[in-house]
Each structure stands twice: as structure tokens, then as C-alpha cells.
PDB file of C-alpha atoms in Angstrom:
ATOM      1  CA  MET V  23     -11.522   7.680  16.578  1.00 38.00           C
ATOM      2  CA  THR V  24     -12.980   7.431  13.107  1.00 44.00           C
ATOM      3  CA  SER V  25     -14.803   4.125  12.703  1.00 40.00           C
ATOM      4  CA  LEU V  26     -14.733   1.862   9.682  1.00 41.00           C
ATOM      5  CA  THR V  27     -17.594   2.459   7.280  1.00 42.00           C
ATOM      6  CA  THR V  28     -19.668  -0.548   6.268  1.00 39.00           C
ATOM      7  CA  GLY V  29     -17.821  -0.709   2.942  1.00 43.00           C
ATOM      8  CA  ASN V  30     -14.392  -0.425   4.524  1.00 47.00           C
ATOM      9  CA  ALA V  31     -15.286  -2.952   7.187  1.00 45.00           C
ATOM     10  CA  ARG V  32     -16.198  -5.387   4.431  1.00 47.00           C
ATOM     11  CA  GLN V  33     -12.985  -4.568   2.579  1.00 45.00           C
ATOM     12  CA  TYR V  34     -10.510  -4.519   5.444  1.00 46.00           C
ATOM     13  CA  GLY V  35     -11.994  -6.507   8.291  1.00 55.00           C
ATOM     14  CA  ASN V  36      -9.385  -9.107   7.346  1.00 51.00           C
ATOM     15  CA  SER V  37      -6.797  -9.597   4.585  1.00 65.00           C
ATOM     16  CA  GLN V  38      -8.916 -11.682   2.172  1.00 78.00           C
ATOM     17  CA  ASN V  39      -9.577  -8.915  -0.355  1.00 81.00           C
ATOM     18  CA  LEU V  40      -6.049  -7.572  -0.062  1.00 82.00           C
ATOM     19  CA  ALA V  41      -4.742 -11.070  -0.747  1.00 88.00           C
ATOM     20  CA  ALA V  42      -6.581 -11.263  -4.082  1.00 86.00           C
ATOM     21  CA  ARG V  43      -4.960  -8.026  -5.212  1.00 90.00           C
ATOM     22  CA  ALA V  44      -1.579  -8.928  -3.744  1.00 88.00           C
ATOM     23  CA  ARG V  45      -1.581 -12.233  -5.593  1.00 91.00           C
ATOM     24  CA  LEU V  46      -2.065 -10.472  -8.921  1.00 93.00           C
ATOM     25  CA  ALA V  47       0.807  -8.103  -8.190  1.00 89.00           C
ATOM     26  CA  SER V  48       3.216 -10.601  -6.659  1.00 89.00           C
ATOM     27  CA  GLU V  49       2.693 -13.502  -9.038  1.00 94.00           C
ATOM     28  CA  TYR V  50       3.097 -11.581 -12.275  1.00 96.00           C
ATOM     29  CA  THR V  51       5.343  -8.610 -11.543  1.00 97.00           C
ATOM     30  CA  VAL V  52       8.677  -8.647 -13.352  1.00 97.00           C
ATOM     31  CA  SER V  53      11.424  -6.617 -11.669  1.00 97.00           C
ATOM     32  CA  ASP V  54      15.091  -6.881 -10.796  1.00 96.00           C
ATOM     33  CA  ARG V  55      14.103  -6.362  -7.168  1.00 96.00           C
ATOM     34  CA  PRO V  56      10.779  -7.297  -5.557  1.00 95.00           C
ATOM     35  CA  TRP V  57       8.649  -4.477  -4.192  1.00 96.00           C
ATOM     36  CA  PHE V  58       9.078  -5.010  -0.442  1.00 97.00           C
ATOM     37  CA  PRO V  59      12.877  -5.497  -0.452  1.00 97.00           C
ATOM     38  CA  TRP V  60      13.135  -2.524  -2.821  1.00 98.00           C
ATOM     39  CA  ILE V  61      11.255  -0.327  -0.320  1.00 98.00           C
ATOM     40  CA  ALA V  62      13.396  -1.575   2.560  1.00 98.00           C
ATOM     41  CA  SER V  63      16.576  -0.718   0.652  1.00 98.00           C
ATOM     42  CA  HIS V  64      15.559   2.960   0.632  1.00 98.00           C
ATOM     43  CA  LEU V  65      14.502   3.296   4.275  1.00 98.00           C
ATOM     44  CA  PRO V  66      17.164   4.974   6.466  1.00 98.00           C
ATOM     45  CA  LEU V  67      16.678   2.518   9.312  1.00 98.00           C
ATOM     46  CA  LYS V  68      19.173   2.327  12.159  1.00 97.00           C
ATOM     47  CA  ALA V  69      19.615  -0.166  14.967  1.00 96.00           C
ATOM     48  CA  GLY V  70      17.325   0.658  17.865  1.00 97.00           C
ATOM     49  CA  ASP V  71      15.001   2.932  15.890  1.00 98.00           C
ATOM     50  CA  LYS V  72      11.412   3.333  17.030  1.00 98.00           C
ATOM     51  CA  ILE V  73       9.255   2.793  13.939  1.00 98.00           C
ATOM     52  CA  VAL V  74       5.486   3.003  13.499  1.00 98.00           C
ATOM     53  CA  ASP V  75       3.708   1.435  10.533  1.00 98.00           C
ATOM     54  CA  VAL V  76       0.487   3.388   9.991  1.00 98.00           C
ATOM     55  CA  GLY V  77      -2.148   1.402   8.127  1.00 98.00           C
ATOM     56  CA  CYS V  78      -0.030  -1.712   8.573  1.00 98.00           C
ATOM     57  CA  GLY V  79      -2.598  -4.129   7.137  1.00 96.00           C
ATOM     58  CA  PRO V  80      -1.517  -7.747   7.736  1.00 96.00           C
ATOM     59  CA  ALA V  81       2.182  -6.687   8.027  1.00 97.00           C
ATOM     60  CA  TRP V  82       3.328  -8.660   4.998  1.00 96.00           C
ATOM     61  CA  PHE V  83       6.061  -6.046   4.522  1.00 98.00           C
ATOM     62  CA  TRP V  84       7.857  -6.734   7.819  1.00 98.00           C
ATOM     63  CA  GLU V  85       7.747 -10.479   7.340  1.00 97.00           C
ATOM     64  CA  ALA V  86       9.239 -10.101   3.857  1.00 97.00           C
ATOM     65  CA  VAL V  87      12.123  -7.817   4.865  1.00 98.00           C
ATOM     66  CA  THR V  88      13.151  -9.275   8.227  1.00 96.00           C
ATOM     67  CA  ASP V  89      16.644 -10.048   6.936  1.00 94.00           C
ATOM     68  CA  ALA V  90      17.007  -6.652   5.236  1.00 96.00           C
ATOM     69  CA  VAL V  91      16.348  -4.352   8.218  1.00 97.00           C
ATOM     70  CA  PRO V  92      17.998  -4.001  11.654  1.00 95.00           C
ATOM     71  CA  ARG V  93      16.756  -6.739  13.947  1.00 89.00           C
ATOM     72  CA  ASN V  94      16.479  -4.631  17.082  1.00 94.00           C
ATOM     73  CA  LEU V  95      13.847  -2.210  15.815  1.00 97.00           C
ATOM     74  CA  ASP V  96      11.095  -1.136  18.192  1.00 98.00           C
ATOM     75  CA  LEU V  97       8.088  -1.679  15.908  1.00 98.00           C
ATOM     76  CA  THR V  98       4.568  -0.353  16.427  1.00 98.00           C
ATOM     77  CA  LEU V  99       1.795  -1.571  14.112  1.00 98.00           C
ATOM     78  CA  THR V 100      -1.399   0.461  13.700  1.00 98.00           C
ATOM     79  CA  ASP V 101      -4.492   0.099  11.549  1.00 98.00           C
ATOM     80  CA  LEU V 102      -8.092   1.249  11.693  1.00 96.00           C
ATOM     81  CA  SER V 103      -9.178  -2.399  11.500  1.00 95.00           C
ATOM     82  CA  GLN V 104      -8.894  -4.540  14.617  1.00 96.00           C
ATOM     83  CA  GLY V 105      -8.761  -7.616  12.398  1.00 95.00           C
ATOM     84  CA  MET V 106      -5.731  -6.260  10.560  1.00 96.00           C
ATOM     85  CA  VAL V 107      -3.936  -5.356  13.787  1.00 98.00           C
ATOM     86  CA  ASP V 108      -4.595  -8.823  15.186  1.00 97.00           C
ATOM     87  CA  GLU V 109      -3.244 -10.482  12.043  1.00 97.00           C
ATOM     88  CA  ALA V 110      -0.229  -8.155  11.908  1.00 98.00           C
ATOM     89  CA  MET V 111       0.666  -8.822  15.529  1.00 98.00           C
ATOM     90  CA  LYS V 112       0.358 -12.564  15.055  1.00 97.00           C
ATOM     91  CA  ARG V 113       2.579 -12.422  11.975  1.00 97.00           C
ATOM     92  CA  CYS V 114       5.271 -10.270  13.597  1.00 97.00           C
ATOM     93  CA  ALA V 115       5.303 -11.829  17.076  1.00 94.00           C
ATOM     94  CA  SER V 116       7.982 -14.350  16.156  1.00 93.00           C
ATOM     95  CA  LEU V 117      10.106 -11.993  14.055  1.00 96.00           C
ATOM     96  CA  PRO V 118      13.459 -10.911  15.520  1.00 94.00           C
ATOM     97  CA  PHE V 119      12.574  -7.333  16.464  1.00 96.00           C
ATOM     98  CA  GLN V 120      13.375  -5.792  19.830  1.00 96.00           C
ATOM     99  CA  SER V 121       9.678  -5.282  20.485  1.00 97.00           C
ATOM    100  CA  VAL V 122       6.399  -5.347  18.571  1.00 98.00           C
ATOM    101  CA  ASN V 123       3.305  -3.470  19.711  1.00 98.00           C
ATOM    102  CA  GLY V 124      -0.046  -3.009  18.020  1.00 98.00           C
ATOM    103  CA  SER V 125      -3.003  -0.680  18.352  1.00 97.00           C
ATOM    104  CA  VAL V 126      -6.142   0.292  16.485  1.00 98.00           C
ATOM    105  CA  ALA V 127      -5.639   3.903  15.421  1.00 97.00           C
ATOM    106  CA  ASP V 128      -6.972   6.590  13.109  1.00 97.00           C
ATOM    107  CA  ALA V 129      -4.144   7.760  10.839  1.00 97.00           C
ATOM    108  CA  ALA V 130      -5.291  11.369  11.208  1.00 97.00           C
ATOM    109  CA  ALA V 131      -5.354  11.237  15.030  1.00 97.00           C
ATOM    110  CA  LEU V 132      -2.552   8.932  16.120  1.00 98.00           C
ATOM    111  CA  PRO V 133      -2.541   8.071  19.858  1.00 97.00           C
ATOM    112  CA  PHE V 134       1.131   8.871  20.412  1.00 98.00           C
ATOM    113  CA  GLU V 135       2.991  11.726  22.047  1.00 98.00           C
ATOM    114  CA  ASP V 136       4.921  14.312  20.042  1.00 98.00           C
ATOM    115  CA  GLU V 137       8.350  13.378  18.676  1.00 98.00           C
ATOM    116  CA  ARG V 138       8.190   9.741  19.734  1.00 98.00           C
ATOM    117  CA  PHE V 139       9.327   7.914  16.589  1.00 98.00           C
ATOM    118  CA  ASP V 140      12.456   7.780  14.450  1.00 98.00           C
ATOM    119  CA  GLY V 141      10.443   6.742  11.414  1.00 98.00           C
ATOM    120  CA  VAL V 142       6.876   6.515  10.155  1.00 98.00           C
ATOM    121  CA  VAL V 143       5.927   4.165   7.333  1.00 98.00           C
ATOM    122  CA  ALA V 144       2.592   4.550   5.505  1.00 98.00           C
ATOM    123  CA  MET V 145       2.375   2.165   2.581  1.00 98.00           C
ATOM    124  CA  HIS V 146      -0.454   2.406   0.065  1.00 97.00           C
ATOM    125  CA  MET V 147      -2.983   3.701   2.568  1.00 97.00           C
ATOM    126  CA  LEU V 148      -3.337   7.496   2.327  1.00 98.00           C
ATOM    127  CA  TYR V 149      -5.733   7.211  -0.618  1.00 96.00           C
ATOM    128  CA  HIS V 150      -8.259   5.684   1.779  1.00 94.00           C
ATOM    129  CA  LEU V 151      -8.494   8.890   3.811  1.00 96.00           C
ATOM    130  CA  ALA V 152     -10.882  11.792   3.337  1.00 94.00           C
ATOM    131  CA  ASP V 153      -8.097  14.247   4.229  1.00 96.00           C
ATOM    132  CA  PRO V 154      -4.571  12.843   3.691  1.00 98.00           C
ATOM    133  CA  ALA V 155      -3.075  16.209   4.705  1.00 98.00           C
ATOM    134  CA  MET V 156      -4.368  15.736   8.273  1.00 98.00           C
ATOM    135  CA  ALA V 157      -2.673  12.356   8.462  1.00 98.00           C
ATOM    136  CA  VAL V 158       0.621  13.688   7.114  1.00 98.00           C
ATOM    137  CA  ALA V 159       0.484  16.507   9.676  1.00 98.00           C
ATOM    138  CA  ASP V 160      -0.050  14.022  12.507  1.00 98.00           C
ATOM    139  CA  MET V 161       2.740  11.770  11.239  1.00 98.00           C
ATOM    140  CA  PHE V 162       5.007  14.828  11.211  1.00 98.00           C
ATOM    141  CA  ARG V 163       3.968  15.563  14.804  1.00 98.00           C
ATOM    142  CA  ILE V 164       5.007  12.161  16.172  1.00 98.00           C
ATOM    143  CA  LEU V 165       8.387  12.179  14.408  1.00 98.00           C
ATOM    144  CA  LYS V 166      11.560  13.143  16.217  1.00 98.00           C
ATOM    145  CA  PRO V 167      13.728  15.814  14.555  1.00 98.00           C
ATOM    146  CA  GLY V 168      15.765  13.937  11.966  1.00 98.00           C
ATOM    147  CA  GLY V 169      13.088  11.256  11.691  1.00 98.00           C
ATOM    148  CA  PHE V 170      11.711  10.132   8.349  1.00 98.00           C
ATOM    149  CA  LEU V 171       8.302   9.601   6.788  1.00 98.00           C
ATOM    150  CA  ALA V 172       8.069   7.009   4.023  1.00 98.00           C
ATOM    151  CA  ILE V 173       4.907   6.924   1.901  1.00 98.00           C
ATOM    152  CA  THR V 174       4.138   4.609  -1.008  1.00 98.00           C
ATOM    153  CA  THR V 175       1.419   5.066  -3.603  1.00 98.00           C
ATOM    154  CA  ASN V 176       0.690   4.619  -7.314  1.00 97.00           C
ATOM    155  CA  GLY V 177       0.822   6.833 -10.375  1.00 97.00           C
ATOM    156  CA  THR V 178      -2.158   7.267 -12.689  1.00 94.00           C
ATOM    157  CA  ASN V 179      -0.633   4.969 -15.323  1.00 95.00           C
ATOM    158  CA  ASN V 180      -0.330   2.100 -12.873  1.00 97.00           C
ATOM    159  CA  MET V 181      -1.889  -1.065 -14.371  1.00 97.00           C
ATOM    160  CA  ARG V 182      -3.951   1.053 -16.748  1.00 97.00           C
ATOM    161  CA  ARG V 183      -4.385  -1.878 -19.149  1.00 97.00           C
ATOM    162  CA  LEU V 184      -6.221  -3.769 -16.404  1.00 97.00           C
ATOM    163  CA  TYR V 185      -8.304  -0.889 -15.110  1.00 97.00           C
ATOM    164  CA  GLU V 186      -9.544  -0.171 -18.628  1.00 97.00           C
ATOM    165  CA  LEU V 187     -11.310  -3.545 -18.478  1.00 98.00           C
ATOM    166  CA  THR V 188     -13.327  -2.503 -15.408  1.00 98.00           C
ATOM    167  CA  THR V 189     -15.367   0.041 -17.367  1.00 97.00           C
ATOM    168  CA  THR V 190     -17.680  -2.883 -18.135  1.00 97.00           C
ATOM    169  CA  PHE V 191     -19.047  -2.578 -14.592  1.00 97.00           C
ATOM    170  CA  GLY V 192     -18.591   1.156 -14.022  1.00 96.00           C
ATOM    171  CA  GLY V 193     -14.949   1.207 -12.984  1.00 97.00           C
ATOM    172  CA  THR V 194     -12.490   3.900 -14.004  1.00 95.00           C
ATOM    173  CA  PRO V 195      -9.989   3.324 -16.855  1.00 96.00           C
ATOM    174  CA  TYR V 196      -7.139   4.242 -14.489  1.00 95.00           C
ATOM    175  CA  ASP V 197      -5.973   3.330 -11.002  1.00 96.00           C
ATOM    176  CA  PRO V 198      -8.588   4.765  -8.583  1.00 94.00           C
ATOM    177  CA  ALA V 199      -6.035   4.828  -5.758  1.00 94.00           C
ATOM    178  CA  ALA V 200      -3.759   7.062  -7.809  1.00 96.00           C
ATOM    179  CA  ALA V 201      -6.674   9.332  -8.650  1.00 95.00           C
ATOM    180  CA  ALA V 202      -7.408   9.752  -4.921  1.00 96.00           C
ATOM    181  CA  PHE V 203      -3.787  10.136  -3.779  1.00 97.00           C
ATOM    182  CA  GLY V 204      -1.188   9.800  -6.524  1.00 97.00           C
ATOM    183  CA  PHE V 205       2.360  10.914  -7.152  1.00 98.00           C
ATOM    184  CA  THR V 206       1.668  14.635  -7.486  1.00 97.00           C
ATOM    185  CA  HIS V 207      -0.446  14.762  -4.328  1.00 97.00           C
ATOM    186  CA  ALA V 208       2.127  12.814  -2.307  1.00 98.00           C
ATOM    187  CA  GLU V 209       5.031  14.973  -3.413  1.00 98.00           C
ATOM    188  CA  THR V 210       3.118  18.210  -2.812  1.00 98.00           C
ATOM    189  CA  LEU V 211       1.969  17.260   0.702  1.00 97.00           C
ATOM    190  CA  LEU V 212       5.409  16.161   1.827  1.00 98.00           C
ATOM    191  CA  GLN V 213       7.078  19.220   0.346  1.00 98.00           C
ATOM    192  CA  GLU V 214       4.622  21.535   2.084  1.00 98.00           C
ATOM    193  CA  ARG V 215       4.960  19.844   5.467  1.00 98.00           C
ATOM    194  CA  PHE V 216       8.634  18.822   5.500  1.00 98.00           C
ATOM    195  CA  GLY V 217      10.229  21.129   2.948  1.00 98.00           C
ATOM    196  CA  ASN V 218      11.997  18.188   1.354  1.00 98.00           C
ATOM    197  CA  VAL V 219      11.035  15.016  -0.488  1.00 98.00           C
ATOM    198  CA  ARG V 220      12.844  12.337  -2.433  1.00 98.00           C
ATOM    199  CA  CYS V 221      10.923  10.279  -4.974  1.00 98.00           C
ATOM    200  CA  TYR V 222      11.798   6.772  -6.143  1.00 98.00           C
ATOM    201  CA  LEU V 223       9.988   4.876  -8.912  1.00 98.00           C
ATOM    202  CA  HIS V 224       9.997   1.097  -8.688  1.00 98.00           C
ATOM    203  CA  PRO V 225      11.139  -0.322 -12.058  1.00 97.00           C
ATOM    204  CA  ALA V 226       8.624  -3.066 -12.811  1.00 98.00           C
ATOM    205  CA  HIS V 227       5.997  -4.362 -15.207  1.00 98.00           C
ATOM    206  CA  MET V 228       3.612  -7.318 -15.259  1.00 98.00           C
ATOM    207  CA  VAL V 229       3.169 -10.310 -17.516  1.00 98.00           C
ATOM    208  CA  VAL V 230      -0.163 -11.847 -16.489  1.00 98.00           C
ATOM    209  CA  THR V 231      -0.914 -15.406 -17.614  1.00 97.00           C
ATOM    210  CA  ASP V 232      -4.087 -16.331 -15.691  1.00 97.00           C
ATOM    211  CA  PRO V 233      -7.320 -14.467 -16.561  1.00 97.00           C
ATOM    212  CA  ASN V 234      -8.971 -15.677 -13.374  1.00 95.00           C
ATOM    213  CA  ASP V 235      -6.475 -13.792 -11.205  1.00 95.00           C
ATOM    214  CA  VAL V 236      -7.399 -10.596 -13.037  1.00 97.00           C
ATOM    215  CA  TYR V 237     -11.071 -11.280 -12.410  1.00 97.00           C
ATOM    216  CA  LEU V 238     -10.618 -12.053  -8.707  1.00 95.00           C
ATOM    217  CA  ALA V 239      -8.402  -9.025  -8.044  1.00 95.00           C
ATOM    218  CA  LEU V 240     -10.537  -6.448  -9.816  1.00 96.00           C
ATOM    219  CA  THR V 241     -13.788  -7.690  -8.304  1.00 96.00           C
ATOM    220  CA  SER V 242     -12.368  -7.602  -4.765  1.00 94.00           C
ATOM    221  CA  PHE V 243     -13.160  -3.879  -4.296  1.00 93.00           C
ATOM    222  CA  PRO V 244     -15.827  -1.393  -5.449  1.00 94.00           C
ATOM    223  CA  PRO V 245     -17.454  -1.203  -7.858  1.00 96.00           C
ATOM    224  CA  GLY V 246     -16.486  -4.711  -8.961  1.00 96.00           C
ATOM    225  CA  ASP V 247     -17.555  -6.355  -5.715  1.00 95.00           C
ATOM    226  CA  GLN V 248     -21.034  -4.885  -6.225  1.00 96.00           C
ATOM    227  CA  ALA V 249     -21.434  -5.598  -9.943  1.00 97.00           C
ATOM    228  CA  GLY V 250     -24.441  -7.488 -11.270  1.00 97.00           C
ATOM    229  CA  ASP V 251     -24.375 -10.742 -13.211  1.00 98.00           C
ATOM    230  CA  ASP V 252     -24.629  -9.067 -16.623  1.00 98.00           C
ATOM    231  CA  GLN V 253     -21.814  -6.670 -15.791  1.00 98.00           C
ATOM    232  CA  LEU V 254     -19.610  -9.488 -14.546  1.00 97.00           C
ATOM    233  CA  SER V 255     -20.294 -11.502 -17.685  1.00 98.00           C
ATOM    234  CA  ALA V 256     -19.245  -8.511 -19.781  1.00 98.00           C
ATOM    235  CA  PHE V 257     -16.133  -8.137 -17.624  1.00 98.00           C
ATOM    236  CA  LYS V 258     -15.182 -11.783 -18.144  1.00 98.00           C
ATOM    237  CA  GLU V 259     -15.602 -11.335 -21.900  1.00 98.00           C
ATOM    238  CA  ALA V 260     -13.420  -8.210 -21.849  1.00 98.00           C
ATOM    239  CA  ILE V 261     -10.715 -10.141 -20.005  1.00 98.00           C
ATOM    240  CA  ARG V 262     -10.969 -13.044 -22.457  1.00 98.00           C
ATOM    241  CA  SER V 263     -10.632 -10.707 -25.437  1.00 98.00           C
ATOM    242  CA  ALA V 264      -7.652  -8.909 -23.917  1.00 98.00           C
ATOM    243  CA  PHE V 265      -5.800 -12.169 -23.349  1.00 98.00           C
ATOM    244  CA  ALA V 266      -6.685 -13.377 -26.849  1.00 98.00           C
ATOM    245  CA  GLU V 267      -5.268 -10.181 -28.337  1.00 97.00           C
ATOM    246  CA  GLY V 268      -2.091 -10.706 -26.323  1.00 97.00           C
ATOM    247  CA  GLY V 269      -1.616 -14.271 -27.447  1.00 98.00           C
ATOM    248  CA  GLY V 270      -2.590 -15.710 -24.075  1.00 97.00           C
ATOM    249  CA  VAL V 271      -0.811 -13.172 -21.868  1.00 98.00           C
ATOM    250  CA  LEU V 272      -1.460  -9.626 -20.776  1.00 97.00           C
ATOM    251  CA  ASN V 273       1.455  -7.197 -20.622  1.00 98.00           C
ATOM    252  CA  VAL V 274       0.795  -4.460 -18.091  1.00 98.00           C
ATOM    253  CA  GLU V 275       2.871  -1.432 -17.115  1.00 97.00           C
ATOM    254  CA  LYS V 276       3.237  -0.615 -13.429  1.00 97.00           C
ATOM    255  CA  GLU V 277       3.805   2.755 -11.773  1.00 98.00           C
ATOM    256  CA  SER V 278       4.396   2.559  -8.033  1.00 98.00           C
ATOM    257  CA  GLY V 279       6.688   4.772  -6.029  1.00 98.00           C
ATOM    258  CA  LEU V 280       8.203   5.655  -2.666  1.00 98.00           C
ATOM    259  CA  PHE V 281       8.246   9.200  -1.288  1.00 98.00           C
ATOM    260  CA  LEU V 282      10.685   9.913   1.527  1.00 98.00           C
ATOM    261  CA  ALA V 283      10.914  13.055   3.665  1.00 98.00           C
ATOM    262  CA  VAL V 284      12.979  13.946   6.750  1.00 98.00           C
ATOM    263  CA  LYS V 285      11.877  16.219   9.605  1.00 98.00           C
ATOM    264  CA  ASP V 286      14.308  19.064  10.291  1.00 97.00           C
TER     265      ASP V 286
END
């Protein structure tokens, strides 16, 4: 199994860094329907389904949508980080699912037999992989005929106004996750493997009111978490100027989507 690199171990040994980014998104996103319930509304879940969440992280999703999905799901939680699996299992243990199992697993070499699951969920994780196509192929392998794969990721315009500020410490002026595995890549991979794909764009934007949350979120991952004092000072000044220009708030467009495919 592929091991965590030193950088990834620092990033995903637990949910601390994810929490800084999640706070920015959850506190300031404006939408008719929050992200997690919106995803759940599109998943073709049925009572008794066997579902695996690949790259489950701390399993915030399942806690948030407990009342929106069938209660007797057979849920398997996997992540490359033991710390994430432990946290996910602890969070989901008391939720009203039929069963909850967890295992450390490489997304490109899942430790499950062929055609085991009714659904595979992979939320905002394929951009971490060196070869997302290998992971999609393995997810296809473990799906039963008629089973679904649900992938979420970002478009290149996602939070561009914020990412432009990170150029002060060598960041890109666009979402690096979308550059690694964005909308076009997701749609192409699913179409090639499954022959079908449905795309849904979450209607949302952000109105950010606290500069410190921007700072904490964008310095929670590379290269911000490795920036020097002078670079961080320049970053703080860029944030201050952006909020001043916006009259004390920062309006930010979002571009996140769900890609859904079904195995014939």
C-alpha cells in the first residue's frame, strides 16, 4: 500500500488542517442548500446499500446527512491516513447505520473483492493522487453492475479571488486542487471508464467577513504552511488590502461540482 509522504502525513495525520479550510467554506458560503445535504440529494442511495467512502477524511459528510440518507446503509470508511480512519469511525459509530467499518486503504489499490459495493463515494480527494485514472479503475472494479460512483471536485474558478492573494508566498492564482483534478479531468475519466456521466454544479458563493479565517485556511497547506516571515507579512497585507477594497468583506465566487456515473 502506498504510504503517506512526509508532507501528506503532516497535512492529513488528523483533521486540524482540513478544519481550517472547512471553517472558511462553511462559515461564509451562501447557498440555498448547504454542500453536504446538496450532495446527498443527488446520490441514488437505497435502503440496504453497501457504500464505501474512499478518502473519507473525518467523515463530516455522513454526520451531516444522517437524516437525509437511508438509515440501514452498510458503510465502509477508507483513508490512507490511520488518524483519519480512527476519527471517522469514532464519529460514525453512534450514527444509525446498519453497520460501519473502517480500514486504511490506498485509493488506487482498494482491498475489496470485485463487484462488492452498490456505491462508491470519493469526495474532494482524487487531486491528491499521482494517477487518478488508476483509482477510478479500481473503484469501477469494486462496484456491482448498476452501482454508482460519485466524485466531487472543484473548477479552476473556484475561490479564485482568494487564491490570487497567495501569490505573495508562491501560491497559484487559481485553485491548485482544480488544476490537479478539475471538472474536465473528472468528466473525461468517468466517461472513458463508465461511458456515462452526469455533472451537477453547486450554486454557491462566499461573503467572507473575517480576514483571519482567510489567513488560517490558506496557510494550512503548501506552500503557505512553509512560507517565511516576510512572505507571510506580505500575505497579511494583501488580505488587508482586499478587505479594504471590499468595504470590510470579500465576495468570492465558488465552483464545486458533483460527477455521477453508473456501471452498466
